[in-house]
PDB file of C-alpha atoms in Angstrom:
ATOM      1  CA  UNK A  13     222.490 -45.846 -14.271  1.00  0.00           C
ATOM      2  CA  UNK A  14     225.358 -44.570 -12.113  1.00  0.00           C
ATOM      3  CA  UNK A  15     224.515 -42.291  -9.181  1.00  0.00           C
ATOM      4  CA  UNK A  16     227.251 -39.762  -8.417  1.00  0.00           C
ATOM      5  CA  UNK A  17     227.228 -37.432  -5.414  1.00  0.00           C
ATOM      6  CA  UNK A  18     229.178 -34.195  -5.903  1.00  0.00           C
ATOM      7  CA  UNK A  19     229.519 -32.076  -2.736  1.00  0.00           C
ATOM      8  CA  UNK A  20     230.123 -28.438  -3.609  1.00  0.00           C
ATOM      9  CA  UNK A  21     230.911 -25.194  -1.794  1.00  0.00           C
ATOM     10  CA  UNK A  22     231.054 -23.287  -5.120  1.00  0.00           C
ATOM     11  CA  UNK A  23     234.839 -23.054  -4.905  1.00  0.00           C
ATOM     12  CA  UNK A  24     236.922 -23.329  -8.060  1.00  0.00           C
ATOM     13  CA  UNK A  25     238.163 -26.750  -6.940  1.00  0.00           C
ATOM     14  CA  UNK A  26     234.667 -28.162  -6.383  1.00  0.00           C
ATOM     15  CA  UNK A  27     233.477 -26.880  -9.778  1.00  0.00           C
ATOM     16  CA  UNK A  28     236.518 -28.434 -11.459  1.00  0.00           C
ATOM     17  CA  UNK A  29     235.754 -31.755  -9.740  1.00  0.00           C
ATOM     18  CA  UNK A  30     232.229 -31.646 -11.171  1.00  0.00           C
ATOM     19  CA  UNK A  31     233.523 -30.928 -14.682  1.00  0.00           C
ATOM     20  CA  UNK A  32     236.035 -33.768 -14.388  1.00  0.00           C
ATOM     21  CA  UNK A  33     233.286 -36.196 -13.376  1.00  0.00           C
ATOM     22  CA  UNK A  34     231.222 -35.205 -16.419  1.00  0.00           C
ATOM     23  CA  UNK A  35     234.155 -35.885 -18.736  1.00  0.00           C
ATOM     24  CA  UNK A  36     235.130 -39.113 -16.973  1.00  0.00           C
ATOM     25  CA  UNK A  37     231.638 -40.594 -17.226  1.00  0.00           C
ATOM     26  CA  UNK A  38     230.736 -39.170 -20.648  1.00  0.00           C
ATOM     27  CA  UNK A  39     230.034 -42.671 -21.979  1.00  0.00           C
ATOM     28  CA  UNK A  40     227.804 -43.694 -19.051  1.00  0.00           C
ATOM     29  CA  UNK A  41     224.249 -42.846 -18.068  1.00  0.00           C
ATOM     30  CA  UNK A  42     224.574 -40.885 -14.817  1.00  0.00           C
ATOM     31  CA  UNK A  43     222.587 -39.028 -12.223  1.00  0.00           C
ATOM     32  CA  UNK A  44     224.710 -36.230 -10.723  1.00  0.00           C
ATOM     33  CA  UNK A  45     223.502 -35.094  -7.312  1.00  0.00           C
ATOM     34  CA  UNK A  46     225.042 -31.719  -6.482  1.00  0.00           C
ATOM     35  CA  UNK A  47     225.042 -31.315  -2.709  1.00  0.00           C
ATOM     36  CA  UNK A  48     225.590 -28.177  -0.668  1.00  0.00           C
ATOM     37  CA  UNK A  49     225.860 -28.704   3.088  1.00  0.00           C
ATOM     38  CA  UNK A  50     225.486 -25.462   5.008  1.00  0.00           C
ATOM     39  CA  UNK A  51     226.146 -24.663   8.646  1.00  0.00           C
ATOM     40  CA  UNK A  52     223.928 -22.794  11.100  1.00  0.00           C
ATOM     41  CA  UNK A  53     225.965 -19.678  10.259  1.00  0.00           C
ATOM     42  CA  UNK A  54     224.923 -20.050   6.611  1.00  0.00           C
ATOM     43  CA  UNK A  55     221.289 -20.189   7.709  1.00  0.00           C
ATOM     44  CA  UNK A  56     221.652 -16.842   9.492  1.00  0.00           C
ATOM     45  CA  UNK A  57     223.527 -15.213   6.580  1.00  0.00           C
ATOM     46  CA  UNK A  58     220.942 -16.374   4.026  1.00  0.00           C
ATOM     47  CA  UNK A  59     218.073 -15.127   6.199  1.00  0.00           C
ATOM     48  CA  UNK A  60     219.695 -11.720   6.750  1.00  0.00           C
ATOM     49  CA  UNK A  61     220.471 -11.424   3.042  1.00  0.00           C
ATOM     50  CA  UNK A  62     216.856 -12.190   2.198  1.00  0.00           C
ATOM     51  CA  UNK A  63     215.537  -9.587   4.665  1.00  0.00           C
ATOM     52  CA  UNK A  64     217.943  -6.867   3.523  1.00  0.00           C
ATOM     53  CA  UNK A  65     216.825  -7.308  -0.055  1.00  0.00           C
ATOM     54  CA  UNK A  66     213.207  -6.761   0.923  1.00  0.00           C
ATOM     55  CA  UNK A  67     212.278 -10.319   0.151  1.00  0.00           C
ATOM     56  CA  UNK A  68     213.724 -10.260  -3.358  1.00  0.00           C
ATOM     57  CA  UNK A  69     215.734 -13.184  -4.694  1.00  0.00           C
ATOM     58  CA  UNK A  70     219.328 -13.017  -3.430  1.00  0.00           C
ATOM     59  CA  UNK A  71     222.598 -14.752  -4.177  1.00  0.00           C
ATOM     60  CA  UNK A  72     222.184 -17.159  -1.246  1.00  0.00           C
ATOM     61  CA  UNK A  73     223.490 -20.699  -1.246  1.00  0.00           C
ATOM     62  CA  UNK A  74     220.242 -22.289  -2.391  1.00  0.00           C
ATOM     63  CA  UNK A  75     220.046 -19.976  -5.411  1.00  0.00           C
ATOM     64  CA  UNK A  76     223.725 -20.579  -6.193  1.00  0.00           C
ATOM     65  CA  UNK A  77     223.111 -24.330  -6.162  1.00  0.00           C
ATOM     66  CA  UNK A  78     220.050 -24.108  -8.423  1.00  0.00           C
ATOM     67  CA  UNK A  79     221.967 -21.846 -10.804  1.00  0.00           C
ATOM     68  CA  UNK A  80     224.826 -24.358 -10.897  1.00  0.00           C
ATOM     69  CA  UNK A  81     222.423 -27.189 -11.747  1.00  0.00           C
ATOM     70  CA  UNK A  82     220.851 -25.068 -14.502  1.00  0.00           C
ATOM     71  CA  UNK A  83     224.304 -24.342 -15.939  1.00  0.00           C
ATOM     72  CA  UNK A  84     225.147 -28.043 -15.920  1.00  0.00           C
ATOM     73  CA  UNK A  85     221.930 -28.926 -17.737  1.00  0.00           C
ATOM     74  CA  UNK A  86     222.421 -26.120 -20.226  1.00  0.00           C
ATOM     75  CA  UNK A  87     226.033 -26.879 -21.126  1.00  0.00           C
ATOM     76  CA  UNK A  88     226.115 -30.662 -20.736  1.00  0.00           C
ATOM     77  CA  UNK A  89     226.868 -32.301 -24.071  1.00  0.00           C
ATOM     78  CA  UNK A  90     225.818 -35.735 -22.845  1.00  0.00           C
ATOM     79  CA  UNK A  91     222.149 -36.588 -23.311  1.00  0.00           C
ATOM     80  CA  UNK A  92     222.450 -39.353 -20.723  1.00  0.00           C
ATOM     81  CA  UNK A  93     223.558 -37.051 -17.871  1.00  0.00           C
ATOM     82  CA  UNK A  94     220.982 -35.753 -15.405  1.00  0.00           C
ATOM     83  CA  UNK A  95     221.541 -33.168 -12.650  1.00  0.00           C
ATOM     84  CA  UNK A  96     219.787 -32.635  -9.326  1.00  0.00           C
ATOM     85  CA  UNK A  97     220.198 -30.124  -6.485  1.00  0.00           C
ATOM     86  CA  UNK A  98     220.458 -31.205  -2.838  1.00  0.00           C
ATOM     87  CA  UNK A  99     220.627 -28.434  -0.222  1.00  0.00           C
ATOM     88  CA  UNK A 100     220.753 -29.000   3.508  1.00  0.00           C
ATOM     89  CA  UNK A 101     222.020 -27.461   6.730  1.00  0.00           C
ATOM     90  CA  UNK A 102     223.808 -29.758   9.144  1.00  0.00           C
ATOM     91  CA  UNK A 103     226.981 -31.729   9.744  1.00  0.00           C
ATOM     92  CA  UNK A 104     228.923 -32.490   6.574  1.00  0.00           C
ATOM     93  CA  UNK A 105     229.771 -36.185   7.046  1.00  0.00           C
ATOM     94  CA  UNK A 106     226.405 -37.257   8.437  1.00  0.00           C
ATOM     95  CA  UNK A 107     224.612 -35.430   5.608  1.00  0.00           C
ATOM     96  CA  UNK A 108     226.809 -37.206   3.050  1.00  0.00           C
ATOM     97  CA  UNK A 109     225.924 -40.570   4.618  1.00  0.00           C
ATOM     98  CA  UNK A 110     222.214 -39.701   4.578  1.00  0.00           C
ATOM     99  CA  UNK A 111     222.144 -38.987   0.852  1.00  0.00           C
ATOM    100  CA  UNK A 112     224.294 -42.013   0.013  1.00  0.00           C
ATOM    101  CA  UNK A 113     221.513 -44.164   1.481  1.00  0.00           C
ATOM    102  CA  UNK A 114     218.590 -42.143   0.098  1.00  0.00           C
ATOM    103  CA  UNK A 115     219.883 -41.800  -3.475  1.00  0.00           C
ATOM    104  CA  UNK A 116     221.697 -45.145  -3.701  1.00  0.00           C
ATOM    105  CA  UNK A 117     224.996 -43.363  -4.422  1.00  0.00           C
ATOM    106  CA  UNK A 118     227.752 -45.350  -6.171  1.00  0.00           C
ATOM    107  CA  UNK A 119     230.518 -42.750  -6.073  1.00  0.00           C
ATOM    108  CA  UNK A 120     231.420 -39.464  -4.369  1.00  0.00           C
ATOM    109  CA  UNK A 121     233.370 -36.925  -6.430  1.00  0.00           C
ATOM    110  CA  UNK A 122     234.821 -33.909  -4.625  1.00  0.00           C
ATOM    111  CA  UNK A 123     237.680 -31.439  -4.675  1.00  0.00           C
ATOM    112  CA  UNK A 124     240.809 -31.956  -2.621  1.00  0.00           C
ATOM    113  CA  UNK A 125     240.185 -28.697  -0.781  1.00  0.00           C
ATOM    114  CA  UNK A 126     237.242 -26.359  -0.366  1.00  0.00           C
ATOM    115  CA  UNK A 127     237.110 -22.586  -0.334  1.00  0.00           C
ATOM    116  CA  UNK A 128     238.505 -22.375   3.204  1.00  0.00           C
ATOM    117  CA  UNK A 129     240.944 -25.309   3.032  1.00  0.00           C
ATOM    118  CA  UNK A 130     244.399 -25.193   4.599  1.00  0.00           C
ATOM    119  CA  UNK A 131     246.659 -24.720   1.597  1.00  0.00           C
ATOM    120  CA  UNK A 132     249.666 -26.469   3.142  1.00  0.00           C
ATOM    121  CA  UNK A 133     247.866 -29.817   3.310  1.00  0.00           C
ATOM    122  CA  UNK A 134     247.133 -32.203   0.444  1.00  0.00           C
ATOM    123  CA  UNK A 135     243.535 -32.732   1.581  1.00  0.00           C
ATOM    124  CA  UNK A 136     241.048 -30.427   3.224  1.00  0.00           C
ATOM    125  CA  UNK A 137     239.190 -31.568   6.330  1.00  0.00           C
ATOM    126  CA  UNK A 138     235.966 -32.462   4.490  1.00  0.00           C
ATOM    127  CA  UNK A 139     237.751 -34.625   1.905  1.00  0.00           C
ATOM    128  CA  UNK A 140     239.755 -36.323   4.659  1.00  0.00           C
ATOM    129  CA  UNK A 141     236.609 -37.028   6.677  1.00  0.00           C
ATOM    130  CA  UNK A 142     234.798 -38.518   3.678  1.00  0.00           C
ATOM    131  CA  UNK A 143     237.685 -40.862   2.848  1.00  0.00           C
ATOM    132  CA  UNK A 144     238.054 -42.128   6.412  1.00  0.00           C
ATOM    133  CA  UNK A 145     234.478 -42.029   7.738  1.00  0.00           C
ATOM    134  CA  UNK A 146     232.167 -42.682   4.780  1.00  0.00           C
ATOM    135  CA  UNK A 147     231.910 -46.186   3.312  1.00  0.00           C
ATOM    136  CA  UNK A 148     231.588 -45.150  -0.314  1.00  0.00           C
ATOM    137  CA  UNK A 149     234.078 -45.075  -3.182  1.00  0.00           C
ATOM    138  CA  UNK A 150     235.440 -41.547  -3.482  1.00  0.00           C
ATOM    139  CA  UNK A 151     237.224 -39.706  -6.272  1.00  0.00           C
ATOM    140  CA  UNK A 152     239.167 -36.733  -4.915  1.00  0.00           C
ATOM    141  CA  UNK A 153     240.013 -34.218  -7.641  1.00  0.00           C
ATOM    142  CA  UNK A 154     242.671 -31.456  -7.442  1.00  0.00           C
ATOM    143  CA  UNK A 155     242.066 -27.976  -8.844  1.00  0.00           C
ATOM    144  CA  UNK A 156     244.585 -28.244 -11.693  1.00  0.00           C
ATOM    145  CA  UNK A 157     243.410 -31.607 -13.057  1.00  0.00           C
ATOM    146  CA  UNK A 158     243.269 -32.014 -16.834  1.00  0.00           C
ATOM    147  CA  UNK A 159     239.694 -32.402 -18.052  1.00  0.00           C
ATOM    148  CA  UNK A 160     240.303 -35.675 -19.862  1.00  0.00           C
ATOM    149  CA  UNK A 161     239.948 -39.367 -19.144  1.00  0.00           C
ATOM    150  CA  UNK A 162     242.992 -40.961 -17.504  1.00  0.00           C
ATOM    151  CA  UNK A 163     245.326 -42.865 -19.806  1.00  0.00           C
ATOM    152  CA  UNK A 164     247.781 -44.051 -17.137  1.00  0.00           C
ATOM    153  CA  UNK A 165     246.468 -45.198 -13.735  1.00  0.00           C
ATOM    154  CA  UNK A 166     248.806 -46.106 -10.880  1.00  0.00           C
ATOM    155  CA  UNK A 167     247.915 -48.581  -8.151  1.00  0.00           C
ATOM    156  CA  UNK A 168     250.549 -48.483  -5.392  1.00  0.00           C
ATOM    157  CA  UNK A 169     250.219 -51.448  -3.051  1.00  0.00           C
ATOM    158  CA  UNK A 170     252.216 -53.445  -0.524  1.00  0.00           C
ATOM    159  CA  UNK A 171     250.182 -56.630  -1.239  1.00  0.00           C
ATOM    160  CA  UNK A 172     249.176 -56.776   2.424  1.00  0.00           C
ATOM    161  CA  UNK A 173     245.442 -56.919   1.692  1.00  0.00           C
ATOM    162  CA  UNK A 174     243.260 -59.442  -0.111  1.00  0.00           C
ATOM    163  CA  UNK A 175     241.771 -57.955  -3.282  1.00  0.00           C
ATOM    164  CA  UNK A 176     238.066 -58.748  -3.180  1.00  0.00           C
ATOM    165  CA  UNK A 177     235.758 -58.137  -6.137  1.00  0.00           C
ATOM    166  CA  UNK A 178     234.429 -55.023  -4.367  1.00  0.00           C
ATOM    167  CA  UNK A 179     237.949 -53.617  -4.787  1.00  0.00           C
ATOM    168  CA  UNK A 180     238.753 -55.041  -8.202  1.00  0.00           C
ATOM    169  CA  UNK A 181     235.549 -54.227 -10.089  1.00  0.00           C
ATOM    170  CA  UNK A 182     235.667 -50.435  -9.481  1.00  0.00           C
ATOM    171  CA  UNK A 183     239.322 -50.504 -10.516  1.00  0.00           C
ATOM    172  CA  UNK A 184     238.418 -52.422 -13.680  1.00  0.00           C
ATOM    173  CA  UNK A 185     235.621 -49.958 -14.495  1.00  0.00           C
ATOM    174  CA  UNK A 186     237.963 -46.988 -14.102  1.00  0.00           C
ATOM    175  CA  UNK A 187     240.504 -48.556 -16.459  1.00  0.00           C
ATOM    176  CA  UNK A 188     237.833 -49.296 -19.061  1.00  0.00           C
ATOM    177  CA  UNK A 189     236.358 -45.770 -18.921  1.00  0.00           C
ATOM    178  CA  UNK A 190     239.452 -44.265 -20.493  1.00  0.00           C
ATOM    179  CA  UNK A 191     240.828 -47.374 -22.180  1.00  0.00           C
ATOM    180  CA  UNK A 192     243.638 -46.839 -19.702  1.00  0.00           C
ATOM    181  CA  UNK A 193     246.693 -48.795 -18.619  1.00  0.00           C
ATOM    182  CA  UNK A 194     246.876 -49.925 -14.992  1.00  0.00           C
ATOM    183  CA  UNK A 195     250.358 -49.735 -13.464  1.00  0.00           C
ATOM    184  CA  UNK A 196     250.655 -51.775 -10.255  1.00  0.00           C
ATOM    185  CA  UNK A 197     253.653 -50.633  -8.220  1.00  0.00           C
ATOM    186  CA  UNK A 198     255.258 -51.953  -5.067  1.00  0.00           C
ATOM    187  CA  UNK A 199     258.013 -50.226  -3.096  1.00  0.00           C
ATOM    188  CA  UNK A 200     260.495 -52.561  -1.372  1.00  0.00           C
ATOM    189  CA  UNK A 201     263.533 -51.728   0.682  1.00  0.00           C
ATOM    190  CA  UNK A 202     266.790 -53.230  -0.611  1.00  0.00           C
ATOM    191  CA  UNK A 203     267.114 -56.789   0.653  1.00  0.00           C
ATOM    192  CA  UNK A 204     263.421 -57.139   1.559  1.00  0.00           C
ATOM    193  CA  UNK A 205     261.075 -59.612  -0.123  1.00  0.00           C
ATOM    194  CA  UNK A 206     257.361 -60.412  -0.070  1.00  0.00           C
ATOM    195  CA  UNK A 207     256.145 -62.894   2.546  1.00  0.00           C
ATOM    196  CA  UNK A 208     253.866 -65.833   1.712  1.00  0.00           C
ATOM    197  CA  UNK A 209     250.672 -63.878   2.349  1.00  0.00           C
ATOM    198  CA  UNK A 210     251.827 -61.003   0.163  1.00  0.00           C
ATOM    199  CA  UNK A 211     252.819 -63.407  -2.622  1.00  0.00           C
ATOM    200  CA  UNK A 212     249.393 -65.038  -2.417  1.00  0.00           C
ATOM    201  CA  UNK A 213     247.624 -61.683  -2.666  1.00  0.00           C
ATOM    202  CA  UNK A 214     249.860 -60.677  -5.558  1.00  0.00           C
ATOM    203  CA  UNK A 215     249.036 -63.871  -7.451  1.00  0.00           C
ATOM    204  CA  UNK A 216     245.310 -63.316  -6.919  1.00  0.00           C
ATOM    205  CA  UNK A 217     245.613 -59.779  -8.262  1.00  0.00           C
ATOM    206  CA  UNK A 218     247.627 -60.972 -11.265  1.00  0.00           C
ATOM    207  CA  UNK A 219     245.091 -63.688 -12.088  1.00  0.00           C
ATOM    208  CA  UNK A 220     242.233 -61.185 -12.043  1.00  0.00           C
ATOM    209  CA  UNK A 221     244.043 -58.673 -14.248  1.00  0.00           C
ATOM    210  CA  UNK A 222     245.106 -61.338 -16.726  1.00  0.00           C
ATOM    211  CA  UNK A 223     241.468 -62.438 -17.041  1.00  0.00           C
ATOM    212  CA  UNK A 224     239.854 -59.005 -17.199  1.00  0.00           C
ATOM    213  CA  UNK A 225     242.537 -56.564 -18.397  1.00  0.00           C
ATOM    214  CA  UNK A 226     244.901 -58.578 -20.611  1.00  0.00           C
ATOM    215  CA  UNK A 227     247.488 -56.278 -22.167  1.00  0.00           C
ATOM    216  CA  UNK A 228     246.214 -53.301 -20.168  1.00  0.00           C
ATOM    217  CA  UNK A 229     248.312 -53.681 -17.010  1.00  0.00           C
ATOM    218  CA  UNK A 230     251.911 -53.979 -15.867  1.00  0.00           C
ATOM    219  CA  UNK A 231     253.701 -54.762 -12.592  1.00  0.00           C
ATOM    220  CA  UNK A 232     256.532 -52.635 -11.177  1.00  0.00           C
ATOM    221  CA  UNK A 233     258.777 -53.036  -8.133  1.00  0.00           C
ATOM    222  CA  UNK A 234     260.884 -50.107  -6.915  1.00  0.00           C
ATOM    223  CA  UNK A 235     263.645 -50.951  -4.431  1.00  0.00           C
ATOM    224  CA  UNK A 236     265.861 -48.995  -2.051  1.00  0.00           C
ATOM    225  CA  UNK A 237     263.418 -46.129  -1.575  1.00  0.00           C
ATOM    226  CA  UNK A 238     260.864 -45.088   0.986  1.00  0.00           C
ATOM    227  CA  UNK A 239     257.245 -45.372  -0.087  1.00  0.00           C
ATOM    228  CA  UNK A 240     256.482 -41.690  -0.632  1.00  0.00           C
ATOM    229  CA  UNK A 241     259.477 -40.759  -2.823  1.00  0.00           C
ATOM    230  CA  UNK A 242     259.100 -44.083  -4.668  1.00  0.00           C
ATOM    231  CA  UNK A 243     255.532 -43.240  -5.608  1.00  0.00           C
ATOM    232  CA  UNK A 244     256.466 -39.676  -6.513  1.00  0.00           C
ATOM    233  CA  UNK A 245     259.271 -40.893  -8.804  1.00  0.00           C
ATOM    234  CA  UNK A 246     256.980 -43.465 -10.396  1.00  0.00           C
ATOM    235  CA  UNK A 247     254.176 -40.928 -10.951  1.00  0.00           C
ATOM    236  CA  UNK A 248     256.494 -38.486 -12.659  1.00  0.00           C
ATOM    237  CA  UNK A 249     258.358 -41.016 -14.823  1.00  0.00           C
ATOM    238  CA  UNK A 250     255.161 -42.677 -16.077  1.00  0.00           C
ATOM    239  CA  UNK A 251     253.114 -39.451 -16.456  1.00  0.00           C
ATOM    240  CA  UNK A 252     250.354 -40.954 -14.307  1.00  0.00           C
ATOM    241  CA  UNK A 253     246.856 -39.422 -14.650  1.00  0.00           C
ATOM    242  CA  UNK A 254     245.175 -41.065 -11.635  1.00  0.00           C
ATOM    243  CA  UNK A 255     246.207 -42.936  -8.511  1.00  0.00           C
ATOM    244  CA  UNK A 256     244.067 -45.714  -7.024  1.00  0.00           C
ATOM    245  CA  UNK A 257     244.135 -46.532  -3.315  1.00  0.00           C
ATOM    246  CA  UNK A 258     242.210 -48.967  -1.135  1.00  0.00           C
ATOM    247  CA  UNK A 259     240.723 -47.412   1.993  1.00  0.00           C
ATOM    248  CA  UNK A 260     241.574 -50.402   4.202  1.00  0.00           C
ATOM    249  CA  UNK A 261     245.236 -50.138   3.162  1.00  0.00           C
ATOM    250  CA  UNK A 262     245.829 -47.458   5.766  1.00  0.00           C
ATOM    251  CA  UNK A 263     249.602 -47.501   5.319  1.00  0.00           C
ATOM    252  CA  UNK A 264     249.442 -45.868   1.884  1.00  0.00           C
ATOM    253  CA  UNK A 265     246.494 -43.610   2.697  1.00  0.00           C
ATOM    254  CA  UNK A 266     248.285 -42.291   5.766  1.00  0.00           C
ATOM    255  CA  UNK A 267     251.658 -41.711   4.091  1.00  0.00           C
ATOM    256  CA  UNK A 268     250.429 -40.137   0.869  1.00  0.00           C
ATOM    257  CA  UNK A 269     247.269 -38.235   1.774  1.00  0.00           C
ATOM    258  CA  UNK A 270     247.420 -37.404   5.468  1.00  0.00           C
ATOM    259  CA  UNK A 271     251.082 -37.225   6.473  1.00  0.00           C
ATOM    260  CA  UNK A 272     252.129 -35.167   3.452  1.00  0.00           C
ATOM    261  CA  UNK A 273     252.308 -31.447   2.952  1.00  0.00           C
ATOM    262  CA  UNK A 274     252.146 -29.719  -0.412  1.00  0.00           C
ATOM    263  CA  UNK A 275     255.897 -29.114  -0.670  1.00  0.00           C
ATOM    264  CA  UNK A 276     256.668 -32.830  -0.230  1.00  0.00           C
ATOM    265  CA  UNK A 277     254.517 -34.086  -3.087  1.00  0.00           C
ATOM    266  CA  UNK A 278     254.223 -32.444  -6.496  1.00  0.00           C
ATOM    267  CA  UNK A 279     251.690 -34.631  -8.305  1.00  0.00           C
ATOM    268  CA  UNK A 280     248.849 -33.734  -5.884  1.00  0.00           C
ATOM    269  CA  UNK A 281     248.021 -30.582  -7.892  1.00  0.00           C
ATOM    270  CA  UNK A 282     247.021 -32.476 -11.055  1.00  0.00           C
ATOM    271  CA  UNK A 283     246.392 -36.132 -10.248  1.00  0.00           C
ATOM    272  CA  UNK A 284     243.044 -37.362  -8.847  1.00  0.00           C
ATOM    273  CA  UNK A 285     242.952 -39.973  -6.070  1.00  0.00           C
ATOM    274  CA  UNK A 286     240.413 -42.788  -6.426  1.00  0.00           C
ATOM    275  CA  UNK A 287     239.834 -44.330  -2.994  1.00  0.00           C
ATOM    276  CA  UNK A 288     237.998 -47.654  -3.022  1.00  0.00           C
ATOM    277  CA  UNK A 289     236.020 -48.959  -0.037  1.00  0.00           C
ATOM    278  CA  UNK A 290     234.891 -52.532   0.497  1.00  0.00           C
TER     279      UNK A 290
END
């Protein structure tokens, strides 16, 4: 049984992320925990709304969440998917951490931006905080994602980290979910080469993939380009459906997700980011 936490603010992006997760894990038995984290302002608005209606049921956040869970149960085509509502007022990141521990969460699935996100940035503040502050694998889903399992998955890396099983197994599972192809890509400046440590890490990665994903992976080196345009070119030429990143590889996380604005990267509108933590 896989336990998936899906934070929602009822925005179109968060609903699309939930739908994508249902499609992605259609072949697995899953508990989906739909979480709404409200602020103290929400508490006041809900209370005032309740009073103004004379105590009648209102369209407050708790009702919205319960309605969303009912809709999921009603329209889910997978008998092995189960949905639960979690509603709490407090700080977003600390509440996420609390439920990860309480519900034994394996994966967080959320939209790139919420209802009030800054549209110029790739990630909203909540998604950015989860990736950097919460030790849990996170799938960040853009609003225009195709509701289908990924066929082509890109893994950009500089081979500067050791690939432990806590990194490799989630990557393997993601590839197997969609019977996908894993494309490992490395961007090198002209004249540069891998050092001994990088070569060692590369060999370890190759050995694992040859044992577990024979015929389902390929290695690519792009030279004479900076990292960001190299990845963008690779994504577009290979029609990539998902990009995998390792949280401890801060170089890629920083350049692609945090230093970029919407105009600089085109694939952010359709391609989910799977960020793996150790």
